Coordinates of C-alpha atoms and ligand atoms in Angstrom, one line a residue:
X468 CA 113.8 118.5 117.3
X469 CA 115.3 116.4 120.0
X470 CA 118.6 118.2 120.3
X471 CA 116.7 121.4 121.2
X472 CA 114.8 120.2 124.1
X473 CA 117.3 118.0 125.9
X474 CA 116.9 120.2 129.0
X475 CA 113.1 119.6 129.0
X476 CA 113.7 115.9 128.6
X477 CA 115.9 115.6 131.6
X478 CA 113.3 117.6 133.5
X479 CA 110.5 115.3 132.4
X480 CA 112.5 112.3 133.6
X481 CA 112.8 113.7 137.0
X482 CA 109.3 114.5 137.5
X483 CA 106.3 112.2 137.8
X484 CA 105.2 110.0 134.9
X485 CA 103.3 111.8 132.2
X486 CA 100.1 109.8 132.2
X487 CA 98.1 109.6 128.9
X488 CA 95.2 107.2 128.1
X489 CA 96.9 106.2 124.9
X490 CA 100.0 105.1 126.7
X491 CA 98.0 102.8 128.8
X492 CA 96.0 101.4 126.0
X493 CA 96.3 98.2 123.9
X494 CA 95.3 98.7 120.4
X495 CA 93.7 96.1 118.1
X496 CA 94.0 96.5 114.4
X497 CA 91.2 95.5 112.1
X498 CA 91.5 94.8 108.4
X499 CA 87.7 95.1 107.7
X500 CA 87.7 93.2 104.4
X501 CA 88.9 90.0 106.2
X502 CA 87.5 90.4 109.7
X503 CA 83.9 89.2 109.7
X504 CA 81.2 89.1 107.0
X505 CA 77.7 89.7 108.3
X506 CA 75.7 89.4 105.0
X507 CA 77.2 86.4 103.2
X508 CA 78.7 88.4 100.2
X509 CA 82.1 87.1 101.2
X510 CA 83.5 90.4 102.2
X511 CA 84.0 91.5 105.8
X512 CA 82.0 94.5 106.7
X513 CA 81.2 97.0 109.5
X514 CA 78.1 95.3 110.9
X515 CA 80.4 92.2 111.1
X516 CA 82.8 94.2 113.2
X517 CA 80.0 95.5 115.5
X518 CA 79.0 91.8 116.0
X519 CA 82.4 91.3 117.5
X520 CA 82.7 94.3 119.8
X521 CA 81.9 92.0 122.8
X522 CA 84.7 89.7 121.6
X523 CA 87.2 92.5 121.6
X524 CA 86.0 93.7 125.0
X525 CA 86.6 90.2 126.4
X526 CA 90.1 90.2 125.0
X527 CA 90.6 93.4 126.9
X528 CA 91.7 95.8 124.2
X529 CA 91.1 99.5 124.6
X530 CA 91.4 101.0 121.1
X531 CA 90.4 99.7 117.7
X532 CA 92.3 100.9 114.7
X533 CA 90.2 100.5 111.6
X534 CA 92.0 100.2 108.3
X535 CA 90.3 102.3 105.6
X536 CA 86.6 101.9 105.3
X537 CA 86.0 104.8 103.0
X538 CA 84.5 104.6 99.5
X539 CA 87.2 103.2 97.2
X540 CA 87.6 101.3 94.0
X541 CA 89.9 99.0 95.9
X542 CA 93.0 98.8 93.8
X543 CA 94.9 98.7 97.1
X544 CA 92.0 97.5 99.3
X545 CA 90.8 100.9 100.5
X546 CA 94.1 102.7 100.6
X547 CA 93.0 104.3 97.4
X548 CA 90.2 106.6 98.6
X549 CA 87.5 107.9 96.3
X550 CA 85.5 109.8 98.9
X551 CA 86.8 110.5 102.3
X552 CA 83.4 111.2 103.7
X553 CA 81.6 108.1 102.6
X554 CA 81.7 104.5 103.6
X555 CA 82.6 101.8 101.1
X556 CA 79.3 100.2 99.8
X557 CA 80.7 96.7 100.5
X558 CA 81.3 97.6 104.1
X559 CA 77.9 99.1 104.9
X560 CA 76.6 102.6 105.4
X561 CA 77.5 105.6 107.5
X562 CA 74.8 104.6 109.9
X563 CA 76.5 101.2 110.3
X564 CA 79.7 103.0 111.1
X565 CA 78.0 105.3 113.6
X566 CA 76.6 102.2 115.3
X567 CA 80.0 100.7 115.6
X568 CA 81.4 103.8 117.1
X569 CA 78.6 103.9 119.6
X570 CA 79.1 100.3 120.5
X571 CA 82.8 100.7 121.1
X572 CA 82.3 103.9 123.2
X573 CA 79.5 102.2 125.2
X574 CA 82.2 99.7 126.3
X575 CA 84.8 102.3 127.0
X576 CA 86.7 101.4 123.9
X577 CA 88.0 104.0 121.4
X578 CA 88.2 104.1 117.6
X579 CA 91.0 105.5 115.5
X580 CA 90.7 105.7 111.7
X581 CA 93.2 105.4 109.0
X582 CA 94.2 108.8 107.5
X583 CA 95.4 108.3 104.0
X584 CA 96.4 111.7 102.7
X585 CA 99.7 111.2 100.8
X586 CA 97.5 110.2 97.9
X587 CA 93.9 109.7 96.8
X588 CA 92.3 107.3 94.4
X589 CA 92.5 108.4 90.8
X590 CA 88.7 108.2 90.9
X591 CA 88.5 110.8 93.6
X592 CA 86.7 113.9 92.4
X593 CA 89.7 116.0 93.1
X594 CA 91.8 114.0 90.6
X595 CA 89.1 113.9 88.0
X596 CA 88.7 117.7 88.2
X597 CA 92.5 118.1 88.2
X598 CA 92.7 116.0 85.0
X599 CA 90.4 118.4 83.4
X600 CA 92.3 121.4 84.9
X601 CA 89.2 122.6 86.6
X602 CA 89.5 125.7 88.7
X603 CA 91.4 125.4 92.0
X604 CA 91.9 121.6 91.4
X605 CA 94.3 122.1 88.6
X606 CA 97.4 121.8 90.8
X607 CA 96.0 119.4 93.4
X608 CA 98.4 116.7 92.2
X609 CA 102.0 116.6 90.8
X610 CA 101.6 117.1 87.1
X611 CA 104.6 117.5 84.8
X612 CA 105.2 118.0 81.1
X613 CA 107.2 115.5 79.1
X614 CA 106.9 113.2 76.1
X615 CA 104.8 110.1 76.8
X616 CA 107.8 107.8 76.7
X617 CA 109.9 109.6 79.2
X618 CA 108.9 110.1 82.8
X619 CA 109.9 113.5 84.4
X620 CA 112.3 111.9 86.8
X621 CA 113.7 108.5 87.7
X622 CA 111.6 107.9 91.0
X623 CA 110.3 104.4 91.4
X624 CA 107.0 103.4 92.8
X625 CA 107.1 101.6 96.1
X626 CA 104.9 99.0 94.4
X627 CA 107.2 98.5 91.5
X628 CA 107.7 100.3 88.2
X629 CA 108.1 104.0 87.6
X630 CA 106.4 106.5 90.0
X631 CA 104.9 108.3 87.0
X632 CA 102.0 107.6 84.7
X633 CA 101.0 109.5 81.6
X634 CA 97.4 110.9 81.5
X635 CA 96.2 111.1 77.9
X636 CA 93.5 113.4 78.9
X637 CA 95.6 116.2 80.4
X638 CA 98.6 115.1 78.2
X639 CA 100.9 115.3 81.2
X640 CA 102.5 113.0 83.7
X641 CA 101.4 112.5 87.3
X642 CA 103.3 111.3 90.3
X643 CA 102.3 108.2 92.3
X644 CA 104.6 106.8 95.0
X645 CA 102.3 103.8 95.1
X646 CA 100.1 102.3 92.5
X647 CA 99.1 104.2 89.3
X648 CA 95.6 104.4 90.7
X649 CA 97.0 106.3 93.8
X650 CA 98.1 109.7 92.6
X651 CA 100.0 111.8 95.2
X652 CA 98.3 114.9 96.5
X653 CA 100.3 118.1 96.0
X654 CA 100.7 119.3 99.6
X655 CA 102.6 122.4 98.3
X656 CA 99.2 123.7 97.3
X657 CA 97.6 125.5 100.4
X658 CA 94.1 124.6 99.1
X659 CA 95.0 120.8 99.3
X660 CA 96.2 121.4 102.9
X661 CA 93.0 123.2 103.8
X662 CA 90.8 120.5 102.3
X663 CA 92.6 117.8 104.1
X664 CA 92.2 119.7 107.4
X665 CA 88.6 120.2 106.9
X666 CA 88.1 116.5 106.2
X667 CA 90.1 115.6 109.4
X668 CA 87.9 117.9 111.5
X669 CA 84.8 116.4 109.9
X670 CA 85.8 113.0 111.3
X671 CA 86.9 114.4 114.6
X672 CA 83.5 116.0 114.9
X673 CA 81.9 112.6 114.4
X674 CA 83.5 111.6 117.6
X675 CA 86.5 109.4 116.7
X676 CA 89.5 109.3 119.0
X677 CA 92.4 109.7 116.6
X678 CA 94.2 108.6 113.5
X679 CA 96.8 106.2 112.2
X680 CA 98.5 108.3 109.5
X681 CA 99.4 106.4 106.4
X682 CA 102.8 106.9 104.7
X683 CA 102.9 110.3 106.5
X684 CA 106.6 111.0 106.1
X685 CA 106.1 111.2 102.3
X686 CA 103.7 114.1 102.0
X687 CA 106.3 116.9 101.4
X688 CA 108.2 116.7 98.1
X689 CA 111.1 119.0 97.3
X690 CA 110.8 121.7 94.7
X691 CA 111.9 120.5 91.2
X692 CA 111.4 116.9 92.1
X693 CA 115.1 116.0 91.5
X694 CA 116.3 112.6 90.3
X695 CA 117.1 110.1 92.9
X696 CA 120.3 108.1 93.3
X697 CA 119.7 105.4 90.6
X698 CA 121.4 102.7 92.7
X699 CA 119.2 103.2 95.7
X700 CA 116.8 100.5 96.7
X701 CA 113.9 102.8 96.4
X702 CA 114.9 105.4 93.8
X703 CA 113.8 108.9 94.9
X704 CA 113.3 108.0 98.5
X705 CA 116.0 110.4 99.8
X706 CA 113.9 113.2 98.2
X707 CA 110.3 112.3 99.0
X708 CA 110.8 111.0 102.6
X709 CA 111.0 113.7 105.2
X710 CA 110.7 116.4 102.6
X711 CA 111.5 120.1 103.2
X712 CA 108.2 121.2 104.7
X713 CA 107.1 118.0 106.4
X714 CA 107.2 119.4 110.0
X715 CA 105.5 122.6 109.0
X716 CA 102.6 120.7 107.3
X717 CA 102.2 118.3 110.2
X718 CA 102.3 121.0 112.8
X719 CA 99.7 123.0 111.0
X720 CA 97.5 119.9 110.8
X721 CA 97.9 119.4 114.4
X722 CA 97.3 123.0 115.5
X723 CA 94.2 123.5 113.4
X724 CA 92.6 120.1 114.0
X725 CA 93.8 117.5 116.4
X726 CA 94.9 120.0 119.1
X727 CA 91.3 120.8 119.7
X728 CA 90.3 117.2 120.5
X729 CA 91.4 114.5 122.9
X730 CA 93.1 112.1 120.5
X731 CA 95.9 109.7 119.9
X732 CA 97.9 109.7 116.7
X733 CA 100.3 107.2 115.3
X734 CA 102.3 107.8 112.1
X735 CA 103.5 105.3 109.7
X736 CA 107.1 105.8 108.5
X737 CA 108.6 103.3 106.1
X738 CA 112.4 103.2 105.6
X739 CA 113.1 105.6 108.4
X740 CA 116.0 105.6 110.9
X741 CA 115.3 105.8 114.6
X742 CA 117.0 109.3 114.7
X743 CA 114.6 110.5 112.0
X744 CA 111.7 109.1 113.7
X745 CA 112.5 110.9 116.9
X746 CA 112.3 114.2 115.1
X747 CA 108.6 113.7 114.6
X748 CA 107.8 113.1 118.3
X749 CA 107.6 115.4 121.2
X750 CA 105.2 118.2 122.0
X751 CA 106.3 121.0 119.7
X752 CA 107.2 118.9 116.8
X753 CA 104.4 117.4 114.7
X754 CA 101.8 116.5 117.2
X755 CA 102.3 112.8 116.6
X756 CA 102.1 110.7 119.7
X757 CA 104.1 107.7 118.3
X758 CA 105.3 106.2 115.1
X759 CA 105.4 102.9 113.4
X760 CA 109.1 102.6 112.4
X761 CA 110.3 99.5 110.8
X762 CA 113.9 99.0 111.8
X763 CA 113.3 95.9 113.8
X764 CA 111.4 94.4 110.9
X765 CA 114.4 94.9 108.6
X766 CA 116.3 92.3 110.7
X767 CA 115.5 89.4 108.3
X768 CA 115.9 91.5 105.1
X769 CA 118.4 90.3 102.5
X770 CA 121.1 92.7 101.3
X771 CA 118.8 94.7 99.1
X772 CA 115.9 95.1 101.5
X773 CA 112.8 93.0 101.8
X774 CA 112.7 92.1 98.1
X775 CA 116.3 90.7 97.9
X776 CA 116.3 87.6 95.7
X777 CA 118.8 85.9 98.1
X778 CA 119.8 86.2 101.7
X779 CA 116.3 86.8 103.1
X780 CA 114.8 85.3 106.0
X781 CA 117.7 84.7 108.4
X782 CA 118.0 86.8 111.5
X783 CA 120.1 86.8 114.7
X784 CA 118.4 87.4 118.0
X785 CA 121.4 89.6 119.2
X786 CA 120.8 92.0 116.3
X787 CA 117.1 92.1 117.0
X788 CA 117.7 92.9 120.7
X789 CA 120.1 95.7 119.7
X790 CA 117.5 97.3 117.4
X791 CA 114.6 96.9 119.9
X792 CA 116.8 98.3 122.7
X793 CA 117.8 101.3 120.7
X794 CA 114.2 102.1 120.0
X795 CA 113.3 101.6 123.7
X796 CA 116.0 103.9 124.8
X797 CA 115.8 106.6 122.1
X798 CA 112.1 106.6 121.3
X799 CA 110.1 105.0 124.2
X800 CA 112.1 106.5 127.0
X801 CA 112.3 110.0 125.5
X802 CA 108.9 110.1 123.9
X803 CA 106.8 107.0 123.2
X804 CA 106.8 104.0 120.9
X805 CA 104.3 102.0 118.9
X806 CA 105.0 98.3 119.7
X807 CA 104.2 95.9 116.8
X808 CA 105.6 93.0 114.8
X809 CA 102.7 92.4 112.5
X810 CA 100.1 94.4 110.5
X811 CA 98.3 94.1 107.2
X812 CA 101.5 94.8 105.2
X813 CA 103.7 92.1 106.6
X814 CA 103.7 88.3 107.2
X815 CA 102.2 86.7 110.2
X816 CA 104.3 87.1 113.3
X817 CA 104.4 83.6 114.5
X818 CA 105.6 82.3 111.1
X819 CA 108.2 85.1 110.8
X820 CA 109.5 85.3 114.3
X821 CA 108.4 82.1 116.0
X822 CA 107.8 78.5 114.9
X823 CA 104.4 77.9 113.2
X824 CA 104.7 74.1 113.5
X825 CA 106.3 72.3 116.5
X826 CA 106.2 75.3 118.9
X827 CA 103.2 77.1 117.5
X828 CA 101.5 77.8 120.8
X829 CA 104.7 78.4 122.8
X830 CA 106.3 80.8 120.3
X831 CA 103.0 82.7 119.7
X832 CA 102.7 83.2 123.4
X833 CA 106.3 84.2 123.7
X834 CA 105.9 86.9 121.1
X835 CA 102.8 88.1 122.8
X836 CA 104.8 88.4 126.1
X837 CA 107.4 90.4 124.3
X838 CA 104.9 92.8 122.6
X839 CA 103.0 93.4 125.7
X840 CA 105.8 94.0 128.2
X841 CA 107.9 96.6 126.4
X842 CA 107.5 100.3 127.0
X843 CA 105.2 101.8 124.4
X844 CA 101.7 101.2 123.2
X845 CA 101.2 97.6 121.9
X846 CA 99.3 97.0 118.6
X847 CA 97.7 93.5 118.1
X848 CA 96.9 92.7 114.5
X849 CA 93.7 90.6 114.0
X850 CA 94.4 86.9 114.3
X851 CA 97.6 87.3 116.2
X852 CA 95.7 86.5 119.4
X853 CA 95.0 83.0 118.1
X854 CA 98.4 82.5 116.4
X855 CA 97.2 82.8 112.8
X856 CA 100.0 81.7 110.4
X857 CA 101.2 82.5 106.9
X858 CA 99.3 80.8 104.1
X859 CA 100.8 79.0 101.1
X860 CA 100.6 80.6 97.6
X861 CA 101.4 78.3 94.7
X862 CA 100.8 80.6 91.8
X863 CA 100.7 84.3 91.1
X864 CA 97.0 83.9 90.5
X865 CA 96.4 83.0 94.1
X866 CA 97.7 86.3 95.2
X867 CA 95.7 89.5 95.5
X868 CA 98.0 92.2 96.8
X869 CA 98.8 95.0 94.4
X870 CA 102.3 95.3 95.9
X871 CA 103.3 91.6 95.6
X872 CA 102.0 91.4 92.1
X873 CA 103.7 94.6 91.1
X874 CA 107.0 93.6 92.7
X875 CA 107.0 90.3 90.9
X876 CA 106.2 91.9 87.6
X877 CA 108.9 94.5 88.1
X878 CA 111.5 91.6 88.6
X879 CA 110.3 89.9 85.5
X880 CA 110.5 93.0 83.5
X881 CA 113.9 93.8 84.7
X882 CA 115.0 90.4 83.6
X883 CA 116.0 89.5 87.2
X884 CA 113.7 86.4 87.1
X885 CA 111.9 84.6 84.3
X886 CA 108.9 83.4 86.2
X887 CA 107.0 83.5 89.5
X888 CA 108.4 80.1 90.4
X889 CA 111.8 81.7 91.0
X890 CA 110.4 83.9 93.7
X891 CA 107.8 81.7 95.1
X892 CA 109.8 81.1 98.2
X893 CA 110.4 84.8 98.8
X894 CA 106.7 85.6 98.1
X895 CA 105.6 82.9 100.6
X896 CA 108.0 84.5 103.1
X897 CA 106.9 88.1 102.8
X898 CA 103.7 88.7 100.9
X899 CA 101.3 91.1 102.4
X900 CA 98.5 88.6 101.5
X901 CA 99.5 86.4 104.5
X902 CA 98.0 89.0 106.8
X903 CA 94.9 89.3 104.6
X904 CA 93.4 85.8 104.7
X905 CA 90.1 85.8 106.5
X906 CA 90.0 85.8 110.3
X907 CA 89.5 82.3 111.6
X908 CA 86.5 82.3 113.9
X909 CA 85.5 78.6 114.0
X910 CA 85.9 75.2 112.3
X911 CA 82.7 75.9 110.3
X912 CA 83.1 76.2 106.5
X913 CA 85.3 79.2 105.6
X914 CA 86.4 79.4 109.2
X915 CA 83.1 81.0 110.1
X916 CA 84.2 84.2 108.4
X917 CA 81.3 84.1 105.8
X918 CA 78.3 82.1 104.9
X919 CA 79.1 82.8 101.2
X920 CA 82.3 82.5 99.1
X921 CA 85.1 84.5 100.8
X922 CA 86.7 87.2 98.7
X923 CA 90.1 85.7 99.5
X924 CA 91.0 82.1 100.4
X925 CA 90.9 81.0 104.0
X926 CA 94.1 79.5 105.5
X927 CA 93.7 75.6 105.4
X928 CA 94.7 75.4 109.1
X929 CA 91.5 77.0 110.3
X930 CA 90.1 73.7 111.6
X931 CA 92.8 73.7 114.3
X932 CA 93.5 77.5 114.7
X933 CA 90.3 79.4 115.3
X934 CA 88.7 81.6 117.9
X935 CA 86.2 79.0 119.1
X936 CA 88.9 76.5 119.9
X937 CA 91.0 79.2 121.6
X938 CA 88.2 80.2 123.8
X939 CA 87.4 76.7 125.1
X940 CA 91.1 75.8 125.7
X941 CA 92.4 76.9 129.0
X942 CA 96.0 77.7 128.1
X943 CA 95.5 79.0 124.6
X944 CA 97.4 81.8 122.9
X945 CA 94.2 83.8 123.3
X946 CA 94.1 83.4 127.0
X947 CA 97.7 84.4 127.2
X948 CA 97.0 87.6 125.3
X949 CA 94.0 88.3 127.6
X950 CA 96.2 87.7 130.7
X951 CA 98.9 89.9 129.4
X952 CA 96.5 92.8 128.6
X953 CA 95.0 92.6 132.0
X954 CA 98.4 92.6 133.7
X955 CA 99.3 95.6 131.7
X956 CA 96.2 97.3 132.9
X957 CA 97.0 96.4 136.5
X958 CA 100.8 97.2 136.6
X959 CA 101.9 100.7 135.8
X960 CA 105.4 99.3 135.7
X961 CA 104.6 97.5 132.5
X962 CA 103.4 100.7 130.9
X963 CA 105.7 103.3 132.3
X964 CA 108.6 101.4 133.8
X965 CA 112.2 102.0 132.6
X966 CA 113.5 99.2 130.3
X967 CA 116.9 97.6 130.8
X968 CA 118.3 94.9 128.6
X969 CA 120.1 92.0 130.3
X970 CA 122.5 89.6 128.6
X971 CA 122.8 91.5 125.3
X972 CA 125.1 88.9 123.8
X973 CA 123.1 85.8 124.7
X974 CA 122.0 84.1 121.5
X975 CA 118.8 82.5 122.8
X976 CA 117.5 84.6 125.6
X977 CA 115.9 88.0 125.3
X978 CA 115.7 89.2 128.9
X979 CA 115.0 92.6 130.4
X980 CA 113.7 94.4 133.4
X981 CA 111.0 97.1 133.7
X982 CA 111.3 99.3 136.8
X983 CA 109.1 101.9 138.3
X984 CA 109.6 103.2 141.8
X985 CA 110.4 100.1 143.9
X986 CA 108.5 97.7 141.6
X987 CA 110.7 95.6 139.3
X988 CA 109.4 93.2 136.7
X989 CA 111.7 90.7 134.9
X990 CA 110.9 89.2 131.5
X991 CA 112.8 86.2 130.3
X992 CA 112.2 84.8 126.8
X993 CA 113.9 81.8 125.4
X994 CA 113.5 82.9 121.8
X995 CA 114.7 79.6 120.3
X996 CA 113.8 75.9 120.0
X997 CA 116.6 74.7 122.2
X998 CA 116.6 74.7 126.0
X999 CA 119.0 77.2 127.7
X1000 CA 119.9 78.6 131.1
X1001 CA 119.1 82.0 132.4
X1002 CA 122.0 83.3 134.5
X1003 CA 122.2 87.0 135.1
X1004 CA 124.7 87.5 138.0
X1005 CA 122.9 90.3 139.7
X1006 CA 119.4 89.0 139.3
X1007 CA 117.9 86.4 141.6
X1008 CA 114.7 85.1 140.2
X1009 CA 114.5 82.1 142.5
X1010 CA 112.3 83.8 145.1
X1011 CA 110.5 85.9 142.5
X1012 CA 106.7 85.7 142.0
X1013 CA 105.8 84.3 138.6
X1014 CA 103.2 86.6 137.1
X1015 CA 102.7 84.7 133.9
X1016 CA 104.3 82.0 131.8
X1017 CA 103.5 80.0 128.8
X1018 CA 104.5 76.6 130.3
X1019 CA 103.3 74.8 133.3
X1020 CA 105.7 75.5 136.2
X1021 CA 106.4 72.4 138.3
X1022 CA 106.2 72.8 142.1
X1023 CA 109.6 71.0 142.5
X1024 CA 111.4 73.5 140.4
X1025 CA 109.2 76.6 140.7
X1026 CA 111.6 79.1 139.4
X1027 CA 114.0 77.0 137.5
X1028 CA 116.7 78.8 135.5
X1029 CA 116.3 76.2 132.8
X1030 CA 114.2 77.5 130.0
X1031 CA 112.5 75.2 127.6
X1032 CA 112.0 76.0 123.9
X1033 CA 110.2 79.3 123.6
X1034 CA 109.5 79.4 127.3
X1035 CA 108.5 82.9 128.4
X1036 CA 108.3 84.0 132.0
X1037 CA 107.2 87.3 133.6
X1038 CA 108.4 87.7 137.1
X1039 CA 107.9 90.3 139.8
X1040 CA 111.2 90.6 141.6
Ligands
GLC892 C1 100.7 102.1 103.8 C2 99.6 101.0 104.1 C3 99.6 100.1 102.9 C4 99.3 100.9 101.7 C5 100.2 102.0 101.4 C6 99.6 103.0 100.5 O1 102.0 101.6 103.7 O2 99.9 100.4 105.3 O3 98.7 99.0 103.2 O4 99.3 100.0 100.6 O5 100.4 102.8 102.6 O6 98.6 103.6 101.0
CA893 CA1 79.7 91.5 103.7

């Protein structure tokens, strides 16, 4: 826990920087289903990713995080795993996967896999045997007695509806924090923990470089599974998040598996405070190198969280700066931070935090500048490097995501809305499906993603926004990402330098310095569509070298303090 090692922390600050390859890395996240289809069946696949390894190398990224590619019936696009040691047929074979790993390693890139062990698919052999009460599998999941019309407690599924389903076969209820096809593994059972560890070692032995750990703060549930506060936004969350044995379980996983390999790990923690997040980091805690925490992404939530019917979508830069700064100070400075704004579960970053129309290029480049100049390890989600935007969904039928559909159905059942129409705006603001439209490679049919019919509709704007166009244009968003990544590789200051926020109350500018030894870098971002003036009394940028900017800088006014809409400048002071 952090309070126990404050002495160690002070000491660490005084000594040299603690270099780690994963701190210096830039990660690229791939959602395989939507990345690149190699065989024309409309579904992205592993050979399709291998075809693009050169593309990723040109961009300059160091690590690829692959969302689940395991055998799965795809109720939640691979986050419902049927067999942890097999590749999903639609994605290819184990030999294809091995070839991808080799190709990445041949170019000095690393591969991390998604570790989904809070739950399995209901089609997983463990669950099938558990339903039949077979041998050691009997208590592999959370089974409870009760009459078929009354769940054992009041917990709600994160995807909408009760967190329990009744199994007619075993005549008992089983727990699922996510979809009914994703039963929660019973981590209280030591056999479960052993099986999971064996599986982790199996993948590490295949030569992977680490894991992204899905919903990892949910794996320990308290004895008795007590009712949650019925008025909470996620009923039961106070019990199943950070449960009583969480650190013990994670520590054991680390000691018995990861500790024997050179890996990086990043945990996913929804609905977690920065304080709580810190408890998972540090050497003798849980062996997690960094965490995806979502406090900064809550900035535009309505009063009842992301699925508030009113009051969503508005956010103040000053609030955002405060949250980001807290995480920089309390996570990145003390331990490390996972830097991200987008992933496969949230809307497109330029639509959400920038301007996907008038200042599309400028704002996408500004956001990139932000992500790649903070302290921590940046994660780029596929398509961000070309400024892919949200799509437009007119009817519920056009959506695919189990969560969006589940949430809409929950609202209808609760009588909060009568039809999809009433939440169309909200869904178009936050659906996970925005991030899942196929990658836009070219202006060929279906954006060059497939020669067949894509499994999910391509965003109409692919004729303008695509990789081919970005590669031919000199000042494209893509080039900006490439330059930022290479600057990060050159300048230790961008990786390890101390972060200091300037002008906390400024409503348009997000400005900060990064300092390491006698090198100081200044980042000034005009995060708005109106011009403004940068004036920080103790900083003189007039003689500073501009390392990168997203506008052309005129020779007459080389270091002007006037910032144009979404102008972003990186200086060396
Ligand atoms: C995580 C994943 C998400 C998935 C859920 C259940 O939040 O990022 O895509 O639906 O866990 O596995
Ligand atoms: Ca395919």
